[in-house]
Structure formats: structure tokens, C-alpha cells
Short mmCIF file of C-alpha atoms in Angstrom, two decimals:
data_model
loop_
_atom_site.label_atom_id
_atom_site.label_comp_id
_atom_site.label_asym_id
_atom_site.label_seq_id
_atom_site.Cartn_x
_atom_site.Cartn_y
_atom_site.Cartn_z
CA UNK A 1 48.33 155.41 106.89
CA UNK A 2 47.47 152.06 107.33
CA UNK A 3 45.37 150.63 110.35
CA UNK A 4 46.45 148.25 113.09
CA UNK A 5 46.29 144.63 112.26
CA UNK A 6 43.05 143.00 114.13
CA UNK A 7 40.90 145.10 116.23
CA UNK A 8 40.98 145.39 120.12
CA UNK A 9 37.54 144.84 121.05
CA UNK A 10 34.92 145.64 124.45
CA UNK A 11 32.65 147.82 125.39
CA UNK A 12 33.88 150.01 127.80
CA UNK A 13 31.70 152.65 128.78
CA UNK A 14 32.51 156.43 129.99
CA UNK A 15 32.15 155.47 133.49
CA UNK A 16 34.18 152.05 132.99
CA UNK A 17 37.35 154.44 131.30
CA UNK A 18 37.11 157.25 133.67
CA UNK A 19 38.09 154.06 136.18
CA UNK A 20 40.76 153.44 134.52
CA UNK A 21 42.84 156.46 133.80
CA UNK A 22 41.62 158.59 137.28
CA UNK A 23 42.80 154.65 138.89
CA UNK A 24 46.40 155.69 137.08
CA UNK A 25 46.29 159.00 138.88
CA UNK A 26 46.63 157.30 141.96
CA UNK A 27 44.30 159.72 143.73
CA UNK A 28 45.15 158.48 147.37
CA UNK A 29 49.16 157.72 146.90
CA UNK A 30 48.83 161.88 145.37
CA UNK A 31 47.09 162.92 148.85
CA UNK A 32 49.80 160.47 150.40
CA UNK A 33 52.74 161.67 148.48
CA UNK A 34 52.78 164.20 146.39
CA UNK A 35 50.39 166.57 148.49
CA UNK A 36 52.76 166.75 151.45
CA UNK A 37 55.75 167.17 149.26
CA UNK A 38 54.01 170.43 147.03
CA UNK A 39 53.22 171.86 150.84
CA UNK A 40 56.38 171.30 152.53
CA UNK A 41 58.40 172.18 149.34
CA UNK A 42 56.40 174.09 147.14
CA UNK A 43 54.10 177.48 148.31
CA UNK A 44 52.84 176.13 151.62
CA UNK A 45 49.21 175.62 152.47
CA UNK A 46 48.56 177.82 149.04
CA UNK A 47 49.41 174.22 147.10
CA UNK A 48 45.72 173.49 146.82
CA UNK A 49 45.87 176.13 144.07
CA UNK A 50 47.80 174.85 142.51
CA UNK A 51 45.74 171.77 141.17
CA UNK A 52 42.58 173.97 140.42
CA UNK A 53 45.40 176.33 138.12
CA UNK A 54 46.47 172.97 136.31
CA UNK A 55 42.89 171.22 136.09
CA UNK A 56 42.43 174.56 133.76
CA UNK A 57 45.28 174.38 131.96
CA UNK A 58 44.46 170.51 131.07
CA UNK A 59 40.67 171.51 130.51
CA UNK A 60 42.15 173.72 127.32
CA UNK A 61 44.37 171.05 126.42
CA UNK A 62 41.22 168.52 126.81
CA UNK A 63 39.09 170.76 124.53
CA UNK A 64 41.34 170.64 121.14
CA UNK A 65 42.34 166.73 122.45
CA UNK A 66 38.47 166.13 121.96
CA UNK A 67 37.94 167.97 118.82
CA UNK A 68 40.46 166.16 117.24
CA UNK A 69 39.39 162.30 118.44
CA UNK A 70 36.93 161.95 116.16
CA UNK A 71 39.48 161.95 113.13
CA UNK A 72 42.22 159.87 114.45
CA UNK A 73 40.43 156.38 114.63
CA UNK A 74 43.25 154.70 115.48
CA UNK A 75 44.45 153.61 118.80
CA UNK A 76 47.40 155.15 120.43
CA UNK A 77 46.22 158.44 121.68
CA UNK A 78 49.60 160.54 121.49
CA UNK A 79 51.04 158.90 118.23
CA UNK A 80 48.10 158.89 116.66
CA UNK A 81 47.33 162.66 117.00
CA UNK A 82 50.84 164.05 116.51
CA UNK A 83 51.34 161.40 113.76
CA UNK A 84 47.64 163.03 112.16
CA UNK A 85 48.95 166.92 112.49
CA UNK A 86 52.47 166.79 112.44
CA UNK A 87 53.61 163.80 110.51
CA UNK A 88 54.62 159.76 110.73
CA UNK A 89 57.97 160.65 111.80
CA UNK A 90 57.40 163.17 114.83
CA UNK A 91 54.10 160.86 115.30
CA UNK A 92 56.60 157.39 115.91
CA UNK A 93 58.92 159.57 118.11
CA UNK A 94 56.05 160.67 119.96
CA UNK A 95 55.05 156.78 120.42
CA UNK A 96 58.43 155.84 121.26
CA UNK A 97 58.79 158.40 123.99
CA UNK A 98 55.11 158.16 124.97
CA UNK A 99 56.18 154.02 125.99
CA UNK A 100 59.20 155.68 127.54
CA UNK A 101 57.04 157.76 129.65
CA UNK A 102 54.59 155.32 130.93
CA UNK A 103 57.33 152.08 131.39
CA UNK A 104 58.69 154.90 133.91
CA UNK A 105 55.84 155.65 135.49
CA UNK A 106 55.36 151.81 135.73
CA UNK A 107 58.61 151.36 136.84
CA UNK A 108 58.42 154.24 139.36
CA UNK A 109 55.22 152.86 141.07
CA UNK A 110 56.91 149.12 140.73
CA UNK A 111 59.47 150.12 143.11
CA UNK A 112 57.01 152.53 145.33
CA UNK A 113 54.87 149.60 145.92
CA UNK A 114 57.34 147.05 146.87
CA UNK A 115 59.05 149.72 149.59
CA UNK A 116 55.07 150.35 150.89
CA UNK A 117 53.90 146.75 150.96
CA UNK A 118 56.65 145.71 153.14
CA UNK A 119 56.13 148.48 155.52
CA UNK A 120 52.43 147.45 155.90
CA UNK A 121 53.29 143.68 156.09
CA UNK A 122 55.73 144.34 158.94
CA UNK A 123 53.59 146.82 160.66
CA UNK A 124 51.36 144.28 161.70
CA UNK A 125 53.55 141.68 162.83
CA UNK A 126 54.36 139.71 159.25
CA UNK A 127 57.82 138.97 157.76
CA UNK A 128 60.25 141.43 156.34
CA UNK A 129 60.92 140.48 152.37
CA UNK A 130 63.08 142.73 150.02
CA UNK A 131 61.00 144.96 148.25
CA UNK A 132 61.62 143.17 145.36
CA UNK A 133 59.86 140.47 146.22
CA UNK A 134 56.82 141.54 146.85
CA UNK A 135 57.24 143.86 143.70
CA UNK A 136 57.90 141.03 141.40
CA UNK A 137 54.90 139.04 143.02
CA UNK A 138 52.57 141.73 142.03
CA UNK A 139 53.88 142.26 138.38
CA UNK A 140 53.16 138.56 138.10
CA UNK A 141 49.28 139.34 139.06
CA UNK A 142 49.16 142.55 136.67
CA UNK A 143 50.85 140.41 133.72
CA UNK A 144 47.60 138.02 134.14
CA UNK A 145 45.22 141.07 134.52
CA UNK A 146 46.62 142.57 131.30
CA UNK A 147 46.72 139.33 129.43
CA UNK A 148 42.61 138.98 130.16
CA UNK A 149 39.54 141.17 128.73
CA UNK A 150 39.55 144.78 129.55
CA UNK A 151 36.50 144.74 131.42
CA UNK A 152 38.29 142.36 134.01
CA UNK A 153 40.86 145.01 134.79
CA UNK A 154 38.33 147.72 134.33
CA UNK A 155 36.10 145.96 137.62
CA UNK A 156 39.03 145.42 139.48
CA UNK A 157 40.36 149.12 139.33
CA UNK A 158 36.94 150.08 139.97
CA UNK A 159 36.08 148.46 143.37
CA UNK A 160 40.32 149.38 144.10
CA UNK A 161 39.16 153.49 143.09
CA UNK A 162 35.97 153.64 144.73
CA UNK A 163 37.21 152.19 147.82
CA UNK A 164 40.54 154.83 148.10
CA UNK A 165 38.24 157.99 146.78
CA UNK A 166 35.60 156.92 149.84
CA UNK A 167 37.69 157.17 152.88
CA UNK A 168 40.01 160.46 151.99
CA UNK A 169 36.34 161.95 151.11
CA UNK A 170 34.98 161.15 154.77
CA UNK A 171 37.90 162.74 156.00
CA UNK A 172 37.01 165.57 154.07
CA UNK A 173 33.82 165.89 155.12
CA UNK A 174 34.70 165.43 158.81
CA UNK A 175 37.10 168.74 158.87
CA UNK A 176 34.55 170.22 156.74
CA UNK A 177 32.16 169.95 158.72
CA UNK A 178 33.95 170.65 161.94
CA UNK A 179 35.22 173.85 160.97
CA UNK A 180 39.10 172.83 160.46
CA UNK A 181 41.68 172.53 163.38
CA UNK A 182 43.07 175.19 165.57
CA UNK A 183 43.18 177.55 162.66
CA UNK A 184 39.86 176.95 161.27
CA UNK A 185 38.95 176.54 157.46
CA UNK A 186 41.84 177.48 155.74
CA UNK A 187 41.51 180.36 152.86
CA UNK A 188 45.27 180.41 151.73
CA UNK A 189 44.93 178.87 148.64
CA UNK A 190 42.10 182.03 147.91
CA UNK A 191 44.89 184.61 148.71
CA UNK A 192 47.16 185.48 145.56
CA UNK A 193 50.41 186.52 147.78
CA UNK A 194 50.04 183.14 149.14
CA UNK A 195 49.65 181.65 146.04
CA UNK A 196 52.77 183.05 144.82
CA UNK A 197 54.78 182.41 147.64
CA UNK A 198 57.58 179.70 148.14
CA UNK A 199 58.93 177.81 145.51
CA UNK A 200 56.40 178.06 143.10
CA UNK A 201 57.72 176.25 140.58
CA UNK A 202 58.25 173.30 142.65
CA UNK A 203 54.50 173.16 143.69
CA UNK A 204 53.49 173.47 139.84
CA UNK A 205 55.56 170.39 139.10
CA UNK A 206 54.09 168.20 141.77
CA UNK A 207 50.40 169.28 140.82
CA UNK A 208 50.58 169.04 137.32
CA UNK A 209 52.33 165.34 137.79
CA UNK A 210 49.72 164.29 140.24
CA UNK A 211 47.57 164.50 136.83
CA UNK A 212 49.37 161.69 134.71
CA UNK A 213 47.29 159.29 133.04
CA UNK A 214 44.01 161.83 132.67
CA UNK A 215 44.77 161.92 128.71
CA UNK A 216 44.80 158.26 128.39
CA UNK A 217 41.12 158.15 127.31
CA UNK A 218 42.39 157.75 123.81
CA UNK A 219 44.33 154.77 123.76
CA UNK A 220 40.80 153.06 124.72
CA UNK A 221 39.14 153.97 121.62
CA UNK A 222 38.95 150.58 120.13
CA UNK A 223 37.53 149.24 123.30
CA UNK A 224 34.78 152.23 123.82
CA UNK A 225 31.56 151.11 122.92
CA UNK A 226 30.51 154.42 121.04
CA UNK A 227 34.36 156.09 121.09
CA UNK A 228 32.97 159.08 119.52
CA UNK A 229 31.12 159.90 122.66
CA UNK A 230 32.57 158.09 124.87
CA UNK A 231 36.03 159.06 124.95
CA UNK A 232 35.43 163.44 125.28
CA UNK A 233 33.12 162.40 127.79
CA UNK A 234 35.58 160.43 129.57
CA UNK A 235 38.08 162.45 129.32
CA UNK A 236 36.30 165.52 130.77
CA UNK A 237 34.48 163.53 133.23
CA UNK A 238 38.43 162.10 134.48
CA UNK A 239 40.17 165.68 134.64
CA UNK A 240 37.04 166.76 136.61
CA UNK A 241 36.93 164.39 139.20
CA UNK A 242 40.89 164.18 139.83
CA UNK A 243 40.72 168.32 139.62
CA UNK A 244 37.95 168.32 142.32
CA UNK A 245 39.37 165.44 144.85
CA UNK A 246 42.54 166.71 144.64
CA UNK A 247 41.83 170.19 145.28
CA UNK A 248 39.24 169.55 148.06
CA UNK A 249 40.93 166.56 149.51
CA UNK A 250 44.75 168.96 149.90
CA UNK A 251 42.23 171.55 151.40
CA UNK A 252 41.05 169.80 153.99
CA UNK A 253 44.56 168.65 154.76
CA UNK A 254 45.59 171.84 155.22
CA UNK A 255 42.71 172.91 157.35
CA UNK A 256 42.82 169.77 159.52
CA UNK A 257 46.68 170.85 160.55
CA UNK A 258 45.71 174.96 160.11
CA UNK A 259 48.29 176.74 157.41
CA UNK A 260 51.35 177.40 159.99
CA UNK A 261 51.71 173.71 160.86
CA UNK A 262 50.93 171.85 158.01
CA UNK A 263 53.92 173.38 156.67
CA UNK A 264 55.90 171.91 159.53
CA UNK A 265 54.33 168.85 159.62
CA UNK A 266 54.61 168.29 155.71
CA UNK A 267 58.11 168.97 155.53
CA UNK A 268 59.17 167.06 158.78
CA UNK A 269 57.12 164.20 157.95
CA UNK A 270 56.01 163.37 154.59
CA UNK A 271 55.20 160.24 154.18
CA UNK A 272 53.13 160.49 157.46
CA UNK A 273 51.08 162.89 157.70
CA UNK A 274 47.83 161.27 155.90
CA UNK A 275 47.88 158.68 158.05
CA UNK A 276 48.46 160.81 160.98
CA UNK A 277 45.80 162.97 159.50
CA UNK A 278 43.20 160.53 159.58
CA UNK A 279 44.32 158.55 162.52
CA UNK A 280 43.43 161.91 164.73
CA UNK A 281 40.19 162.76 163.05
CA UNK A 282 38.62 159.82 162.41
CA UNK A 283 40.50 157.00 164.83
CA UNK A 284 43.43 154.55 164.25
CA UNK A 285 41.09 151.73 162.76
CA UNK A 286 40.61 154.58 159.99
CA UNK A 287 44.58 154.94 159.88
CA UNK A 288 45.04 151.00 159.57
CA UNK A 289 42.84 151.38 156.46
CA UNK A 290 44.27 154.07 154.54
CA UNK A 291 47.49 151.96 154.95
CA UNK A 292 46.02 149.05 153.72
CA UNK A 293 43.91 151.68 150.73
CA UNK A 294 47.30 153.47 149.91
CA UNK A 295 49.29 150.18 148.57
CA UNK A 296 45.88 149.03 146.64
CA UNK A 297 45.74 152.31 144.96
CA UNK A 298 49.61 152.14 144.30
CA UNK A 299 48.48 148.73 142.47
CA UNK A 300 45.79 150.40 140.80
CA UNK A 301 47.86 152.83 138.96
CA UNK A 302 50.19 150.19 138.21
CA UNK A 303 47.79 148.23 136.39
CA UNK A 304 46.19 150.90 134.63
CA UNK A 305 49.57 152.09 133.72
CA UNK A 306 50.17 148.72 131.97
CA UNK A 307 47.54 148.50 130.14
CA UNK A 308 47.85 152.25 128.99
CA UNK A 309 51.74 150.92 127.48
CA UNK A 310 50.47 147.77 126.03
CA UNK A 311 48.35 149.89 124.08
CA UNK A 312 51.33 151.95 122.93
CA UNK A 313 53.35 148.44 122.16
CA UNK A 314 49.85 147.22 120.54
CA UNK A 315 49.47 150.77 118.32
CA UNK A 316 53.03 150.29 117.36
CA UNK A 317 52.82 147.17 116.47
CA UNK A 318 49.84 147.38 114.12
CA UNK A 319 52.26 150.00 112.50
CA UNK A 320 55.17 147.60 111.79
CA UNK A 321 57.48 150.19 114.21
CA UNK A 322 58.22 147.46 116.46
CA UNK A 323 57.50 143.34 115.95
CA UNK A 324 54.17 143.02 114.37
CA UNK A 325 53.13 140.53 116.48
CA UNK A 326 52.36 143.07 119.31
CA UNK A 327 50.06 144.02 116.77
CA UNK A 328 47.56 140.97 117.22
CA UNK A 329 44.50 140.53 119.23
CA UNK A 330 43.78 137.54 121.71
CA UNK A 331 40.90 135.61 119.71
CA UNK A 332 39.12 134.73 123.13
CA UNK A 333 39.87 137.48 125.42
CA UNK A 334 39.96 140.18 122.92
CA UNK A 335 42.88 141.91 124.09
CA UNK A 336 46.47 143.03 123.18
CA UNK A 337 48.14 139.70 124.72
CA UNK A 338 51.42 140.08 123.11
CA UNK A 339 51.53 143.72 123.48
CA UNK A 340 50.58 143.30 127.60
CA UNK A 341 53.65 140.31 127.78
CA UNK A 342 55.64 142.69 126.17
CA UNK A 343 55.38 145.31 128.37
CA UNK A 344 55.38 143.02 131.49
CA UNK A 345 58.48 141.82 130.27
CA UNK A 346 60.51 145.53 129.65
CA UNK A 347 59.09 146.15 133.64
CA UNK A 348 60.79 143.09 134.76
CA UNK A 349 64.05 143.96 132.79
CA UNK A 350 64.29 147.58 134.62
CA UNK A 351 63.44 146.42 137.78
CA UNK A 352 65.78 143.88 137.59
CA UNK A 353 68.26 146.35 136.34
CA UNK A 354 67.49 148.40 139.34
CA UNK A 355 67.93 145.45 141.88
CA UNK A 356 71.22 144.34 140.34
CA UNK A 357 72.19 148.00 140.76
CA UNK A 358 71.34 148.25 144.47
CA UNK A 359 68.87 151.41 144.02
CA UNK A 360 66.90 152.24 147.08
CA UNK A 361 63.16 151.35 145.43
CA UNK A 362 61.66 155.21 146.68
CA UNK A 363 64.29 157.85 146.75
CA UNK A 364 66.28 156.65 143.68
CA UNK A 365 63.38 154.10 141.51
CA UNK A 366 60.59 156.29 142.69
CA UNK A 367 61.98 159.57 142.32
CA UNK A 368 64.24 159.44 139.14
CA UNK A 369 61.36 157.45 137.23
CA UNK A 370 58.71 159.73 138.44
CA UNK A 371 60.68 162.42 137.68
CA UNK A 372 61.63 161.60 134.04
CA UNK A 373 57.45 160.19 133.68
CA UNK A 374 57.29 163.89 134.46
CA UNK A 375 59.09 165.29 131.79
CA UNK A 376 57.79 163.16 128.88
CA UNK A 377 54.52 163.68 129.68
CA UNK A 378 54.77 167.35 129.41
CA UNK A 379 57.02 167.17 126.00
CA UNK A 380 54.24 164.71 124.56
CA UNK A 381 50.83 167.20 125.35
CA UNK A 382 53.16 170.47 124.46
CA UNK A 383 53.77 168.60 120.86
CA UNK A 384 50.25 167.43 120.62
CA UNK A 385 48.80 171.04 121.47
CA UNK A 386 50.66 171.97 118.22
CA UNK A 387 50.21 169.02 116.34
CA UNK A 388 45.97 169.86 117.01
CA UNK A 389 46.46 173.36 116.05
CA UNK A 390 48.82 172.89 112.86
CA UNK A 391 45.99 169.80 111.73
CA UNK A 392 42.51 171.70 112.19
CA UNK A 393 44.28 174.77 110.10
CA UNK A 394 45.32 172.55 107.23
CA UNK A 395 42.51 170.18 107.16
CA UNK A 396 39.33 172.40 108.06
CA UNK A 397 37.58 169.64 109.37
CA UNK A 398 36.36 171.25 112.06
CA UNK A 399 35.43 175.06 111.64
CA UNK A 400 34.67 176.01 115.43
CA UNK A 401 36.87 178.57 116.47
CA UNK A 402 37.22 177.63 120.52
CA UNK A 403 37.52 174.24 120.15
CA UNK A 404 40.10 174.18 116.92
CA UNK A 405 42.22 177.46 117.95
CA UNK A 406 41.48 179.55 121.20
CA UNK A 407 41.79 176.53 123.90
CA UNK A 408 44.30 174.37 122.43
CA UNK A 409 46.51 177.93 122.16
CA UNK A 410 45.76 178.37 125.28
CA UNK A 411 46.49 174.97 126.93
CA UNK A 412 49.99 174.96 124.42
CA UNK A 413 51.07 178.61 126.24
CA UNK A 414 50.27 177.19 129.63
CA UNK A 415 51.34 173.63 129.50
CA UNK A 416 54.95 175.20 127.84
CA UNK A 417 54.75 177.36 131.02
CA UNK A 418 54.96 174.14 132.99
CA UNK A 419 57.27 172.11 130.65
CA UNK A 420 59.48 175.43 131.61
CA UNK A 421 59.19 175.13 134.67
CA UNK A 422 59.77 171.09 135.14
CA UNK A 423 63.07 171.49 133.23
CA UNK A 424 64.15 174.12 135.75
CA UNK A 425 63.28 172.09 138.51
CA UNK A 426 64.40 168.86 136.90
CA UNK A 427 67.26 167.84 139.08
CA UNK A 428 65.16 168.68 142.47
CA UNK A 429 62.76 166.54 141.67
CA UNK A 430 64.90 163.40 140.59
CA UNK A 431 67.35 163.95 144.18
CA UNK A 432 69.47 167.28 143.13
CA UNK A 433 71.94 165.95 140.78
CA UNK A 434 72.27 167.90 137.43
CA UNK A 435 74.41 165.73 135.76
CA UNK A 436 71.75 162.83 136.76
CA UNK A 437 68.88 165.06 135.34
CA UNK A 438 71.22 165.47 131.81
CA UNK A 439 71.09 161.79 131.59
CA UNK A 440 67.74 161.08 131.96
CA UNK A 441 66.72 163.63 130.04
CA UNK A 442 69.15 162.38 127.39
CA UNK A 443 67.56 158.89 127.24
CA UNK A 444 64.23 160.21 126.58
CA UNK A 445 65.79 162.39 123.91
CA UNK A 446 67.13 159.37 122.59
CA UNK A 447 64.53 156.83 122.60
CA UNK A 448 62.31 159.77 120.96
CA UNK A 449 64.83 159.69 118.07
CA UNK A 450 65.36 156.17 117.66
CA UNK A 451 61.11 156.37 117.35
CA UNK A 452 62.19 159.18 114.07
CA UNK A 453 64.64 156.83 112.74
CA UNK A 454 62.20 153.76 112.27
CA UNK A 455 59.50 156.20 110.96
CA UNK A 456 62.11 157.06 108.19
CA UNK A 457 63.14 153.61 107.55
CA UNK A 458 60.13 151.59 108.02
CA UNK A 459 56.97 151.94 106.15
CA UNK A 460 53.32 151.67 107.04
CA UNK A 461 51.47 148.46 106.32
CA UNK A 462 49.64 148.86 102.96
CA UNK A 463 45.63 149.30 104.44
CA UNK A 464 43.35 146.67 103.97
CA UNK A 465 41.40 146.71 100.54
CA UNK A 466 38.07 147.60 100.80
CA UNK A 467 35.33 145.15 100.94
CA UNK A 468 33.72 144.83 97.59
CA UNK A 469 30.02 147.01 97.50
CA UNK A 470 27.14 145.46 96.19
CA UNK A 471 23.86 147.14 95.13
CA UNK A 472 20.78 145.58 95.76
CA UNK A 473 18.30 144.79 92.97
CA UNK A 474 15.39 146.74 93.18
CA UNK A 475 13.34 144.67 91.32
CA UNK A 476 14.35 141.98 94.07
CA UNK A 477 13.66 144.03 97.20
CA UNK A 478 10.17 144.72 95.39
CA UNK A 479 9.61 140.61 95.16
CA UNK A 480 10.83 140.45 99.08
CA UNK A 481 8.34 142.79 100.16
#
């Protein structure tokens, strides 16, 4: 197949990964966001369910995902494993749409960010600025971060992570242990009517987005300091702490407002009731905070978003799909330089696009982007689900029969469940237009295409020859000794 030219280089740990794809999740902006929106329109205070459901169906797809790592050595996580099972063509459409996915998700929080930052600046007493501004000004500081080493963005997203995680887990504990509000501990998401209540649909699409960036693990296997190890371990050790916080952390939302209200409360007020949450149970200094917490984990998934696609552009690159320069390594800093500009520079092109359009930055750049982030995402681990199952039967190379065919046929049947879903739900979730939700759906169709065509017309690089072998003397080694 050919191997990247140059080698990314670091040595990123479990922990130091697990930073940087549960930072992508976003864990506080999900509690912030996408919590209120899977209670107020999905099945009610049931929704915590609905991220233990999905944490399983991700734990199948993690199993064959992990199998399979050890025999795609390559970076690029997606490509690299579709490419393996199903194929250099479907493989480069894969990487095509898997840059699609994450520049949207980029773009999505870009615009988030910008909206949120100038909220908090005004709110205590600073100047207004067009979101723009203080969007731009940021993907200026996450251009530099992304240029550097990995283990300088790895330190930043951790103190960023540790910090959001900490102060939504207090308020846990504090409703915990104080029994709930006027309804007590809620059980809802225990009961299976309640489960199945509402729009269901709508609740599995907000849980199972709130888990982009888990499967990224991959894309850091050049940079893992024992990847064999390192990256199933990470990868588990991610999709079990987002699982857990997100389940726990809805929970105790729920109970804090008691199952009739939250409802009420999530659906009236949205982009609230966290803050309103935490200002009443654990004081308004605490509410100042989580403001302050909320745009620095927005940031954080931002950056670890951009460094996910520069490894995509980098992958690529080393693969002569797009300029081969994005294939090279920084001789000081070790890192995918070209591949980071290049994706800084796509951001700036679609946010500029977006400005020059006049798009509100949340309910048209947040919610179409999000939304189309979404649906990639879903195509690209249905196709590698197969792309595991169709490799391990022609290859053998692993003979164990959970690993190579019972969980990744079960993660295929319930992540096409949710695929199924997301395409039904489609235009709710990018503002209710149809035609809209056609069109986006049509670009990534197209852009995953384009990705086919290039894998038809270009060629791998021929792989580097192998280094020349020599045997020691014996006789020599005898004299040594």
C-alpha cells in the first residue's frame, strides 16, 4: 500500500490520548447543550438512557475497532481500516468524507464559540464584538497549537478537561447526595415505558452525537508510545468515561429539577438551564464558572478536532490523494505542520463563507454543521463495522470469534439502527428544512465520491525499499566476547 512519507513522532500515553478525544466530546458544552435539547425534545427525563444504550452500542463497535488496530499501522484511523477490509477506493472516500466530517464539526464549534464568548464577555461588563471576531482570534491560537508538538496540545486540553469534568461532577455529587429536588432521585431512565416515550428517535440522535470524537484513538497511532497497547486501551478507557459522565451527569440534572419540570425547564430554556442548575445548588460564583468552563471546553473540542483533521490531511497526504506535502513532518516539533495549516486554512475559508453569507453562528453554523458532523460520522463507523468484518473473514488474522464476528455484528446492526434513525430525523436536527437536509447530505455524498475518483486515478507511493540485512559473523561475535 505504501506508507506515509516521514513519521509523526511523540509519546503519547493512554492517559495523554484519552485527553484528547473525550476533550473533542466536549463533555460540559454536551451537559450544556445537547442534554437539555434530548430532554426537552427527545423522551423526557428517560434521555439519560439513552447514552448508557449508545455507550453499548460503541463498546461493540470498539471491540472489532481494537482487534483490527494492530494490522493497520498506518495513521488515519477510518481510511486506514476501510481502506485494509474493503479496498483503496471505498478506503479514500472514507478519508475524504471522514475530513468532511470533522472540518464540520470544526466549523460547527467555530461558530458555537464565537456566539458563547461574546455572551460571557458582555455579561460581565466587556465590549460587544461580532462573533466572528472572537472566532477568528481563537483559530489563530489553535493554528499555533496544531503547528507545535502533540504533547503541547495534549497538556493544554488536559488542564481545559479536568477542569470542566470537576465542577459538573460536584454538582453531581451535591444532588446525589441530597436526595434530588422536590421529586427526589429520579428513576425514569430505569423505567422502559419511559424509555420509549417521546420522540425517541430524536433523543438517540442527540446521545449518540454527544459521542463524536471517542474513535479518534487511531489517528494517534504514530504518536502512541506503544500504539499496540495504547490505542484499545485508550479507546475503551475514552468511551467509558464519556459513557459514565454523561449518563450520571444528565441524571443528576434531571433529579435536581425532578422528571415533570425538567421537561419544562429544558424545553423553555435550553441554553440555561446548567447554569441555572448549578447557580441554585451550588451558588452563583459556581454559575460564573461554568460560564467561564463551558467556552474553554468549546475550545477544547475545537482543538482536538483540528488536530484529529490534520491527521486526516497528513494520512492523505502520505498517500499522494491530496498535495504530498501535507504528507511531511516538522523536523523540530515533530508534527504534521503542513497538514495542521492546511486544515486551519479550509476553517477560515468556511467561516468566512459563513460570515459573507450572514448565517446566525448557532442556529444555522452550529446546527447545520453539527448536524451533517452527525451524519458522516455514523456513515463512516457503519462502513468500518463491515469493512472489520469482511477483513478478519478473508485474512484470518485473528481467529477469536467475539472480537472478529459477534461484537462488530452487533455494533454494525445497532449503529445502522441509529444511522436510520439520524436520516429520519435529519432535517429536525439541521432547523426543519428537507430540501436543506438533501443538500447537505448531497455534499457529503459528493466529497465521498470525489475521495473514489482520486483512489481510481491516483496511485499509491511505491513503499520504501527495505533496509539491506546483514548477518553477523560468528566467528567475530566469538572474538568480541
Amino acid at each position: 500500500m505504501g506508507a506515509p512519507a516521514g513519521r509523526l513522532s511523540g509519546t503519547l500515553g493512554a492517559g495523554s490520548i484519552v485527553f484528547m478525544v473525550v476533550a473533542a466530546a466536549a463533555p460540559l458544552t454536551v451537559i450544556a447543550g445537547a442534554v437539555p435539547l434530548g430532554i426537552g425534545a427527545g423522551n423526557g427525563a428517560a434521555f439519560p438512557a439513552m447514552f448508557v444504550l449508545c455507550a453499548v452500542v460503541l463498546a461493540f463497535f470498539a471491540v472489532g475497532f481494537c482487534a483490527m488496530s494492530p494490522h493497520v499501522p498506518d495513521a488515519g484511523a477510518f481510511f486506514t481500516y476501510i481502506r485494509a477490509g474493503l479496498g483503496r477506493p471505498l478506503g479514500l472516500g472514507a478519508a475524504f468524507l471522514a475530513l468532511a466530517t470533522y472540518a464540520a464539526v470544526q466549523a460547527a464549534v467555530f461558530g458555537y464559540v464565537g456566539a458563547a464568548l461574546d455572551e460571557l464577555v458582555t455579561g460581565f461588563g466587556g465590549p460587544s464584538v461580532p462573533w466572528w471576531g472572537w472566532t477568528f482570534l481563537l483559530m489563530a491560537l489553535v493554528a499555533v497549537l496544531g503547528y507545535r508538538h502533540i504533547e503541547l496540545s495534549s497538556r493544554v486540553l488536559g488542564v481545559l478537561l479536568v477542569a470542566e469534568i470537576a465542577v459538573v461532577l460536584v454538582l453531581d455529587v451535591v444532588v446525589a447526595a441530597s436526595g434530588g429536588g422536590p421529586e427526589g432521585l429520579s428513576t425514569a431512565f430505569l423505567q422502559p415505558a419511559q424509555i420509549g416515550s417521546g420522540a425517541v428517535g430524536i433523543a438517540v440522535m442527540f446521545a449518540i452525537a454527544s459521542f463524536i470524537g471517542f474513535e479518534a484513538t487511531a489517528v494517534f497511532r504514530d504518536e502512541a508510545r506503544d500504539p499496540d497497547r495504547t490505542i484499545p486501551r485508550a479507546t475503551y478507557l475514552a468511551l467509558a468515561v464519556v459513557g459514565v459522565f454523561y449518563a450520571l451527569s444528565s441524571w443528576a440534572l434531571v433529579s435536581a429539577w425532578g422528571d415533570t419540570a425538567v421537561v419544562t425547564e429544558a424545553a423553555t430554556n435550553p441554553g440555561t438551564i446548567l447554569v441555572s442548575t448549578v447557580d441554585a445548588w451550588l451558588g452563583p460564583v459556581a454559575g460564573h464558572v461554568v460560564a467561564v468552563l463551558l467556552v474553554t471546553s468549546i475550545f477544547a473540542a475545537i482543538l482536538s478536532f483540528h488536530n484529529v483533521a490534520a491527521r486526516y490531511w497528513y494520512a492523505l497526504g502520505g498517500h499522494r490523494a491530496l498535495p504530498e506535502a501535507c504528507g511531511r513532518t516538522h523536523a523540530r516539533h515533530g508534527s504534521p505542520h503542513v497538514a495542521s495549516l492546511a486544515q486551519s486554512g479550509l476553517s477560515f475559508v468556511i467561516i468566512a463563507v459563513c460570515v459573507v453569507a450572514g448565517l446566525d453562528p448557532v442556529a444555522q453554523v452550529f446546527a447545520w454543521a453539527a448536524g451533517v458532523a452527525t451524519l458522516g460520522l455514523l456513515v463512516l463507523m457503519v462502513v468500518t463495522c463491515v469493512a472489520v468484518l469482511v477483513f478478519f473473514a478473508r485474512t484470518r488474522a485473528d481467529r477469536r470469534l467475539w472480537h472478529t464476528r459477534v461484537a462488530p455484528t452487533l455494533g454494525l446492526v445497532g449503529l445502522a439502527v441509529c444511522l436510520v434513525l439520524t436520516i429520519a430525523n435529519f432535517p429536525t436536527l439541521i432547523g426543519g428544512s428537507t430540501g436543506l437536509a438533501l443538500a447537505l447530505g448531497g455534499v457529503l455524498a459528493l466529497v465521498t465520491a470525489v475521495g473514489i475518483v482520486v483512489a481510481l486515478v491516483r496511485r499509491d507511493p511505491a513503499p520504501a525499499p527495505a533496509p539491506a540485512v546483514v548477518t553477523p559473523d560468528p566467528t567475530s561475535e566469538k572474538e568480541l566476547a
